[in-house]
XYZ file of N, CA, C and O in Angstrom:
580
model
N 1.151 -1.382 0.187
C -0.120 -0.366 -0.248
C 1.119 1.206 -0.567
O 1.626 0.961 0.633
N 0.416 2.004 -0.859
C 0.968 2.764 -0.676
C 1.123 4.532 0.384
O -0.517 4.865 0.932
N 1.775 5.136 0.818
C 2.057 5.866 2.472
C 1.923 7.214 1.459
O 1.061 8.077 1.778
N 3.022 7.482 1.278
C 3.868 9.087 0.868
C 2.795 9.766 -0.083
O 3.568 8.559 -1.331
N 2.442 9.627 -0.942
C 2.020 10.993 -2.152
C 2.503 11.905 -2.301
O 1.281 12.439 -0.973
N 2.578 12.382 -3.035
C 1.939 14.361 -2.858
C 1.344 14.313 -4.313
O 2.202 13.618 -5.475
N 1.051 15.350 -5.219
C 0.360 15.880 -5.600
C 1.565 17.105 -6.575
O 1.612 17.776 -6.305
N 1.963 16.726 -7.719
C 2.724 18.143 -8.079
C 2.208 17.823 -10.025
O 1.601 17.646 -10.736
N 2.506 19.359 -9.733
C 1.818 19.795 -10.828
C 2.730 19.172 -12.043
O 3.527 18.961 -12.171
N 2.519 19.033 -13.391
C 2.383 18.307 -14.549
C 1.701 19.454 -15.788
O 0.975 19.678 -15.817
N 2.706 19.100 -16.605
C 2.291 20.165 -17.798
C 1.592 19.801 -18.754
O 1.356 18.167 -18.909
N 0.566 19.936 -20.040
C -0.153 18.831 -20.984
C 0.818 18.441 -22.151
O 0.272 17.557 -22.458
N 2.066 19.261 -21.913
C 2.653 18.067 -22.634
C 3.511 17.187 -22.609
O 4.010 16.096 -22.603
N 3.811 16.711 -21.323
C 4.244 15.829 -20.333
C 3.877 14.627 -20.874
O 2.361 14.101 -21.236
N 5.407 13.932 -21.883
C 4.643 12.111 -21.809
C 4.218 11.605 -21.339
O 3.069 10.736 -21.935
N 3.905 11.142 -20.160
C 3.726 9.841 -19.511
C 1.966 10.086 -19.063
O 1.104 9.637 -19.734
N 1.795 11.622 -18.846
C 0.161 11.802 -19.521
C -0.014 11.782 -20.838
O -1.082 10.877 -19.833
N 0.254 11.762 -21.050
C -0.318 11.838 -22.786
C -0.395 10.401 -22.916
O -1.269 9.992 -23.652
N 0.190 9.395 -22.936
C 0.350 8.614 -22.909
C -0.652 7.801 -22.466
O -1.141 6.667 -23.060
N -0.349 7.957 -20.829
C -1.489 7.494 -19.953
C -3.073 7.826 -20.387
O -3.860 6.829 -20.560
N -2.936 9.026 -20.925
C -4.934 9.434 -21.270
C -4.982 8.782 -22.162
O -5.563 7.608 -22.407
N -4.168 8.165 -24.014
C -4.905 8.058 -24.489
C -4.638 5.615 -24.549
O -5.456 5.738 -25.323
N -3.945 5.808 -24.046
C -3.239 4.196 -23.653
C -5.061 3.572 -22.980
O -5.768 3.072 -23.293
N -5.462 5.119 -22.082
C -6.809 4.766 -21.736
C -8.331 5.433 -22.500
O -9.181 4.930 -22.716
N -8.020 5.674 -23.918
C -8.731 6.280 -25.035
C -9.270 7.310 -24.782
O -10.433 7.608 -24.626
N -8.348 8.164 -23.063
C -8.902 9.336 -23.601
C -8.706 10.457 -24.895
O -7.604 10.351 -25.217
N -8.718 11.515 -24.415
C -8.202 12.769 -25.792
C -7.650 13.157 -24.928
O -7.545 13.759 -23.928
N -6.576 13.733 -26.635
C -5.344 14.625 -25.773
C -4.935 15.691 -26.515
O -4.402 17.199 -26.435
N -5.990 15.989 -27.757
C -5.850 16.914 -28.316
C -6.417 18.409 -28.107
O -5.966 19.833 -28.560
N -7.043 18.352 -27.078
C -7.756 19.759 -26.372
C -7.148 19.842 -25.094
O -7.571 20.807 -24.173
N -5.796 19.489 -24.200
C -5.715 19.747 -23.237
C -4.874 21.233 -23.163
O -5.293 21.956 -21.884
N -4.774 21.549 -23.545
C -4.081 23.123 -23.947
C -5.078 24.492 -23.766
O -5.280 25.667 -23.938
N -6.526 23.402 -24.261
C -7.698 24.284 -24.280
C -8.472 25.227 -23.701
O -8.529 26.032 -23.782
N -8.502 24.611 -22.610
C -9.751 25.359 -21.291
C -8.670 25.339 -19.931
O -9.147 25.350 -18.638
N -8.131 26.556 -19.913
C -6.872 27.525 -18.753
C -7.018 26.114 -18.011
O -7.398 26.181 -16.445
N -6.743 24.611 -17.788
C -6.851 23.708 -17.152
C -5.119 24.052 -16.325
O -3.705 24.103 -17.229
N -5.882 23.684 -15.070
C -3.978 23.090 -14.725
C -3.980 21.671 -14.210
O -4.932 20.879 -13.460
N -2.903 20.847 -14.923
C -2.754 19.168 -14.202
C -1.712 19.381 -13.809
O -0.661 19.409 -13.377
N -2.236 17.764 -13.080
C -1.665 17.668 -11.778
C -0.439 16.287 -12.346
O -2.278 15.072 -12.639
N 0.797 14.817 -11.460
C 0.925 14.036 -11.519
C 0.455 13.654 -9.791
O 1.326 14.706 -8.981
N -0.227 12.856 -9.174
C -0.275 11.760 -7.749
C 1.366 10.684 -8.246
O 1.888 10.080 -9.369
N 2.259 11.711 -7.222
C 3.719 10.749 -7.245
C 3.518 10.139 -6.406
O 3.720 10.485 -4.452
N 3.825 8.753 -6.871
C 4.936 8.198 -5.442
C 6.064 7.143 -5.595
O 6.064 6.603 -6.860
N 6.690 7.320 -4.500
C 8.088 7.031 -4.142
C 9.492 7.351 -6.098
O 9.496 6.577 -6.516
N 8.820 8.497 -5.930
C 10.032 9.089 -7.412
C 9.260 9.335 -8.621
O 9.476 9.554 -9.788
N 7.542 8.322 -8.380
C 7.246 8.555 -10.267
C 5.520 8.251 -9.981
O 4.981 8.218 -9.184
N 4.928 8.743 -11.071
C 4.315 9.228 -11.370
C 3.096 7.968 -11.498
O 2.895 7.517 -12.435
N 2.108 8.264 -10.406
C 0.716 6.514 -10.715
C -0.098 6.804 -11.244
O -1.683 6.412 -10.814
N -0.849 8.406 -11.450
C -2.108 9.048 -11.358
C -1.962 10.301 -12.352
O -1.005 11.125 -11.423
N -3.467 10.808 -12.962
C -3.236 12.180 -13.333
C -4.318 12.541 -13.471
O -5.420 11.984 -13.280
N -4.465 14.383 -13.550
C -5.752 14.786 -13.588
C -6.012 16.028 -13.375
O -4.519 16.709 -13.121
N -6.859 16.587 -14.203
C -6.379 18.561 -14.050
C -7.741 18.891 -13.512
O -8.996 18.333 -13.625
N -7.779 19.730 -13.317
C -8.866 20.939 -13.219
C -8.888 22.262 -14.150
O -8.192 22.845 -14.409
N -10.201 22.238 -14.753
C -9.979 23.381 -15.858
C -11.024 24.659 -15.819
O -12.216 24.304 -14.202
N -11.067 25.954 -16.108
C -11.821 27.336 -15.671
C -11.206 27.570 -14.834
O -10.020 26.807 -13.680
N -12.157 28.849 -14.412
C -12.082 29.856 -13.360
C -13.212 29.743 -12.848
O -14.409 29.871 -13.213
N -13.407 30.604 -11.193
C -14.294 31.124 -10.661
C -14.786 29.195 -9.345
O -13.802 28.240 -9.736
N -15.453 29.451 -9.522
C -16.678 28.870 -8.224
C -16.651 26.968 -8.460
O -16.996 26.768 -7.763
N -17.337 27.532 -10.033
C -17.691 25.953 -10.935
C -16.254 25.684 -10.939
O -16.084 26.445 -12.444
N -15.555 24.604 -11.315
C -14.425 23.704 -12.023
C -14.932 22.532 -12.728
O -15.760 21.479 -12.053
N -14.268 22.447 -13.842
C -14.079 20.474 -14.727
C -13.252 20.634 -13.873
O -12.054 21.168 -13.853
N -13.163 19.152 -13.300
C -12.547 17.948 -13.136
C -12.552 17.521 -14.647
O -13.040 17.142 -15.038
N -10.900 17.743 -15.052
C -10.953 15.970 -16.421
C -9.764 15.543 -15.853
O -8.770 15.864 -15.399
N -9.826 14.829 -17.065
C -8.399 13.897 -17.439
C -8.082 13.265 -16.809
O -6.861 12.995 -16.209
N -8.863 12.580 -15.487
C -8.456 11.343 -14.509
C -8.131 9.816 -14.958
O -8.873 9.591 -15.828
N -7.131 9.645 -15.446
C -6.054 8.401 -15.320
C -5.308 7.831 -14.924
O -4.185 8.853 -13.824
N -5.836 6.706 -14.173
C -4.473 5.555 -13.240
C -4.200 4.611 -14.972
O -4.980 3.937 -15.202
N -2.829 4.475 -14.749
C -2.159 3.719 -15.707
C -2.420 2.269 -15.198
O -2.964 1.830 -13.949
N -2.444 0.981 -16.575
C -3.832 -0.206 -16.262
C -2.803 -0.789 -15.115
O -3.309 -0.768 -14.293
N -1.782 -0.558 -14.439
C -0.976 -1.243 -14.068
C -0.572 -1.089 -12.926
O -0.863 -1.792 -12.002
N -1.694 0.190 -12.536
C -1.597 0.624 -10.767
C -3.173 0.890 -10.587
O -3.851 1.419 -9.362
N -4.179 0.305 -11.359
C -5.881 0.091 -11.566
C -5.947 -0.636 -9.449
O -5.346 -2.119 -9.642
N -6.518 -0.752 -9.372
C -7.436 -1.201 -8.454
C -6.747 -1.185 -6.698
O -7.063 -2.585 -6.531
N -5.652 -0.211 -6.776
C -5.753 0.342 -5.603
C -5.794 0.632 -4.960
O -5.098 1.724 -3.930
N -6.353 1.868 -5.614
C -7.244 2.906 -4.595
C -6.266 4.068 -4.895
O -6.432 4.886 -4.074
N -6.190 3.940 -5.756
C -5.369 5.807 -6.792
C -5.771 6.121 -7.110
O -5.840 7.346 -6.483
N -6.780 5.864 -7.252
C -8.352 6.950 -8.196
C -8.598 7.980 -7.636
O -8.256 9.209 -7.289
N -8.722 7.223 -6.276
C -9.296 7.633 -5.634
C -8.454 8.169 -4.241
O -9.176 9.681 -3.976
N -7.031 8.147 -5.444
C -6.245 9.292 -4.273
C -6.070 10.358 -4.631
O -5.854 11.431 -4.385
N -6.352 9.638 -6.100
C -5.532 11.401 -6.632
C -7.578 12.235 -7.232
O -7.355 13.573 -7.139
N -8.170 11.953 -7.448
C -9.825 12.489 -6.957
C -9.488 12.978 -5.452
O -9.536 14.290 -5.898
N -8.996 12.859 -4.662
C -9.137 13.851 -2.932
C -8.305 14.491 -3.609
O -8.521 15.338 -2.940
N -7.112 14.358 -3.824
C -5.879 15.182 -4.072
C -6.674 16.309 -4.813
O -5.842 17.697 -4.125
N -7.257 16.296 -5.935
C -7.306 17.161 -7.237
C -8.908 18.120 -6.085
O -9.107 19.202 -6.355
N -9.277 17.151 -5.081
C -10.142 18.311 -4.828
C -9.999 18.360 -3.610
O -10.782 19.709 -2.999
N -8.675 18.879 -2.645
C -8.433 19.567 -1.752
C -7.570 20.134 -2.622
O -7.293 21.891 -1.826
N -7.019 20.213 -3.938
C -6.340 21.486 -4.918
C -7.718 21.887 -5.398
O -7.481 23.431 -4.508
N -8.534 21.904 -4.891
C -10.024 22.610 -5.512
C -10.093 24.164 -4.782
O -10.607 24.752 -4.995
N -10.584 23.333 -3.671
C -11.039 23.761 -2.073
C -10.246 25.139 -1.798
O -10.592 25.945 -1.483
N -8.872 24.841 -2.233
C -7.250 25.616 -1.145
C -7.464 27.094 -2.918
O -7.574 27.324 -1.573
N -8.552 26.063 -3.759
C -8.062 27.744 -5.014
C -8.917 28.070 -4.783
O -9.453 28.831 -4.829
N -10.207 28.358 -3.463
C -11.088 28.751 -3.809
C -12.709 28.082 -4.775
O -13.783 28.767 -4.274
N -12.782 26.565 -5.247
C -13.745 26.533 -5.942
C -15.137 26.164 -4.852
O -14.113 25.360 -3.939
N -15.917 26.581 -5.484
C -17.226 26.327 -4.788
C -18.203 24.740 -4.787
O -18.166 23.832 -3.870
N -17.456 24.439 -6.028
C -18.787 23.364 -6.677
C -17.221 22.739 -7.806
O -16.962 23.096 -8.491
N -16.749 20.979 -7.971
C -16.616 20.082 -8.889
C -17.414 19.662 -9.847
O -18.531 19.207 -9.510
N -17.584 19.997 -11.493
C -18.701 18.473 -12.427
C -17.098 17.731 -12.837
O -16.037 18.448 -13.616
N -18.335 17.268 -13.625
C -17.253 16.438 -13.923
C -18.068 15.982 -15.363
O -19.700 15.836 -15.337
N -17.543 14.967 -17.441
C -19.013 14.277 -17.079
C -17.556 12.672 -17.729
O -16.220 13.145 -17.876
N -18.198 12.053 -17.922
C -17.645 10.378 -18.331
C -18.290 10.001 -18.799
O -19.850 10.262 -18.542
N -18.162 8.958 -19.402
C -18.248 7.970 -20.272
C -19.025 6.277 -19.468
O -19.190 6.138 -20.266
N -18.363 6.810 -18.870
C -18.424 5.162 -18.271
C -17.205 4.550 -16.648
O -17.125 4.237 -16.614
N -16.815 6.269 -15.642
C -16.711 5.927 -15.189
C -17.939 6.458 -13.876
O -17.779 7.050 -12.298
N -19.457 7.068 -14.122
C -19.960 7.348 -13.037
C -19.805 6.238 -12.311
O -20.179 6.992 -10.532
N -19.402 5.136 -11.849
C -19.688 4.385 -10.497
C -19.181 4.444 -10.273
O -18.804 4.241 -8.768
N -17.664 5.351 -10.114
C -16.508 5.417 -9.582
C -16.645 6.527 -9.040
O -16.567 6.351 -7.645
N -17.561 6.878 -9.438
C -17.549 8.558 -8.728
C -18.463 8.863 -7.650
O -18.635 9.288 -6.824
N -19.903 8.019 -8.117
C -20.516 7.910 -7.217
C -20.403 7.239 -6.293
O -20.610 7.216 -5.128
N -19.011 5.992 -6.262
C -18.123 5.621 -4.612
C -17.827 6.701 -4.016
O -17.652 6.645 -2.393
N -17.455 7.859 -4.989
C -16.749 9.137 -4.256
C -17.405 10.343 -3.366
O -17.016 10.720 -3.390
N -18.798 9.400 -3.847
C -19.876 11.470 -3.276
C -19.684 11.920 -3.618
O -20.753 13.207 -4.229
N -19.756 11.855 -6.224
C -20.797 12.609 -7.015
C -21.873 11.934 -7.447
O -21.974 10.943 -6.791
N -22.247 13.323 -7.195
C -23.754 12.736 -7.742
C -23.724 13.326 -8.820
O -23.467 14.877 -9.702
N -24.869 12.546 -9.973
C -25.283 12.615 -11.434
C -26.437 13.799 -11.284
O -26.859 14.464 -10.575
N -26.077 14.466 -12.647
C -26.590 16.086 -12.590
C -26.898 15.962 -14.213
O -26.666 15.595 -14.941
N -28.044 16.548 -14.365
C -29.158 17.004 -16.242
C -27.481 17.675 -15.925
O -27.847 19.086 -15.811
N -27.163 18.133 -17.623
C -26.564 18.672 -17.783
C -27.235 20.472 -18.337
O -26.244 20.915 -18.202
N -28.736 20.024 -18.050
C -29.710 21.529 -18.177
C -29.016 22.270 -16.668
O -29.009 23.358 -16.960
N -28.505 21.499 -15.670
C -27.710 22.246 -15.031
C -26.954 23.579 -14.739
O -26.815 23.651 -13.726
N -25.624 22.645 -15.450
C -24.774 22.727 -15.030
C -24.429 24.713 -15.824
O -24.721 24.814 -16.616
N -23.359 25.226 -14.887
C -23.906 26.834 -14.515
C -22.278 27.201 -16.103
O -22.043 25.780 -16.779
N -22.717 28.379 -16.664
C -22.183 28.746 -18.101
C -20.136 28.245 -18.357
O -20.156 27.680 -18.644
N -19.596 28.902 -16.784
C -18.211 28.718 -17.092
C -18.149 27.002 -17.333
O -17.114 26.750 -17.702
N -18.722 25.888 -17.319
C -18.292 24.539 -17.107
C -18.755 24.495 -18.735
O -18.666 23.355 -18.862
N -20.383 25.517 -18.809
C -20.790 24.904 -20.338
C -19.677 25.087 -21.195
O -20.044 24.624 -22.071
N -19.240 27.038 -21.432
C -18.307 26.757 -21.918
C -16.468 26.190 -22.204
O -15.915 26.809 -22.518
N -16.146 25.351 -20.921
C -15.426 24.261 -20.952
C -15.131 23.663 -22.694
O -15.850 22.466 -23.217
N -14.066 23.102 -22.637
C -14.657 22.249 -24.418
C -14.647 21.679 -24.265
O -15.273 20.741 -24.843
N -14.553 20.401 -22.847
C -15.045 18.997 -22.235
C -16.241 19.476 -22.702
O -17.105 18.121 -23.245
N -17.174 20.649 -22.333
C -18.532 19.864 -22.307
C -19.422 20.045 -23.509
O -19.968 19.820 -24.217
N -18.586 21.236 -24.435
C -19.254 22.159 -25.434
C -19.152 20.760 -26.710
O -19.880 20.834 -27.545
N -17.582 20.800 -26.469
C -17.847 19.822 -28.181
C -16.680 18.409 -27.923
O -17.057 17.986 -28.307
N -16.483 18.055 -26.847
C -15.351 16.953 -26.613
C -15.727 15.642 -26.335
O -15.559 14.547 -26.833
N -16.352 15.982 -25.309
C -17.557 14.800 -24.234
C -18.884 14.921 -25.494
O -19.221 15.195 -25.287
N -18.715 12.991 -25.621
C -20.172 13.451 -26.362
C -21.841 13.586 -25.289
O -21.024 13.673 -24.313
N -22.329 14.423 -25.785
C -23.763 14.256 -25.315
C -24.589 13.749 -24.458
O -25.198 13.634 -23.860
N -23.703 12.606 -24.908
C -24.076 11.029 -23.961
C -23.632 11.407 -22.431
O -23.744 10.024 -21.836
N -22.455 11.793 -22.287
C -22.162 11.522 -20.896
C -22.495 12.000 -20.057
O -23.233 13.176 -20.051
N -21.883 11.651 -18.761
C -22.775 11.845 -17.736
C -22.095 12.913 -16.869
O -21.343 12.832 -16.675
N -23.522 13.342 -16.541
C -22.583 15.142 -15.941
C -22.725 14.914 -14.094
O -23.412 14.089 -14.071
N -21.487 14.624 -13.510
C -22.186 14.950 -12.141
C -20.858 16.077 -11.427
O -20.130 17.081 -12.129
N -21.410 16.363 -10.694
C -20.805 17.503 -9.288
C -20.611 17.465 -8.151
O -20.951 16.095 -7.565
N -20.000 17.362 -7.711
C -19.625 17.244 -5.597
C -19.540 19.382 -5.730
O -18.766 19.726 -5.942
N -20.013 19.275 -4.580
C -19.537 20.357 -3.260
C -18.409 20.560 -2.601
O -18.792 19.844 -2.576
N -17.222 21.238 -2.683
C -16.749 20.959 -1.905
C -17.011 21.717 -0.183
O -17.621 22.992 0.242
């Protein structure tokens, strides 16, 4: 079990980040589009998960959460989500939103709530992920911090 982990900034062009996203079938073409900050969860000197927070203001989008295949099923996904939630709260975010096509059960277990797309605030609707990258069938979820 991993004990000491840290959250560190990572660039949108970081090869390990982009490779992890591509291997998971997640988009990489829009990483620099949404005023997003990306992070790596670091354990024992290596990146074990990645994710980002996009937007500005009280409502922001959690995006590009990925745990490389060899590290899954060890609680690492929950740890990076918790670390990003903490980072967002520290930055003054009131509510985080996300879009997912296949991980709603995971986020539901972490306390996220499904929301109707029509309830998304304008700040989220303007994000590229909401507007064009994720399909209209993607589940919108939110969590108050």
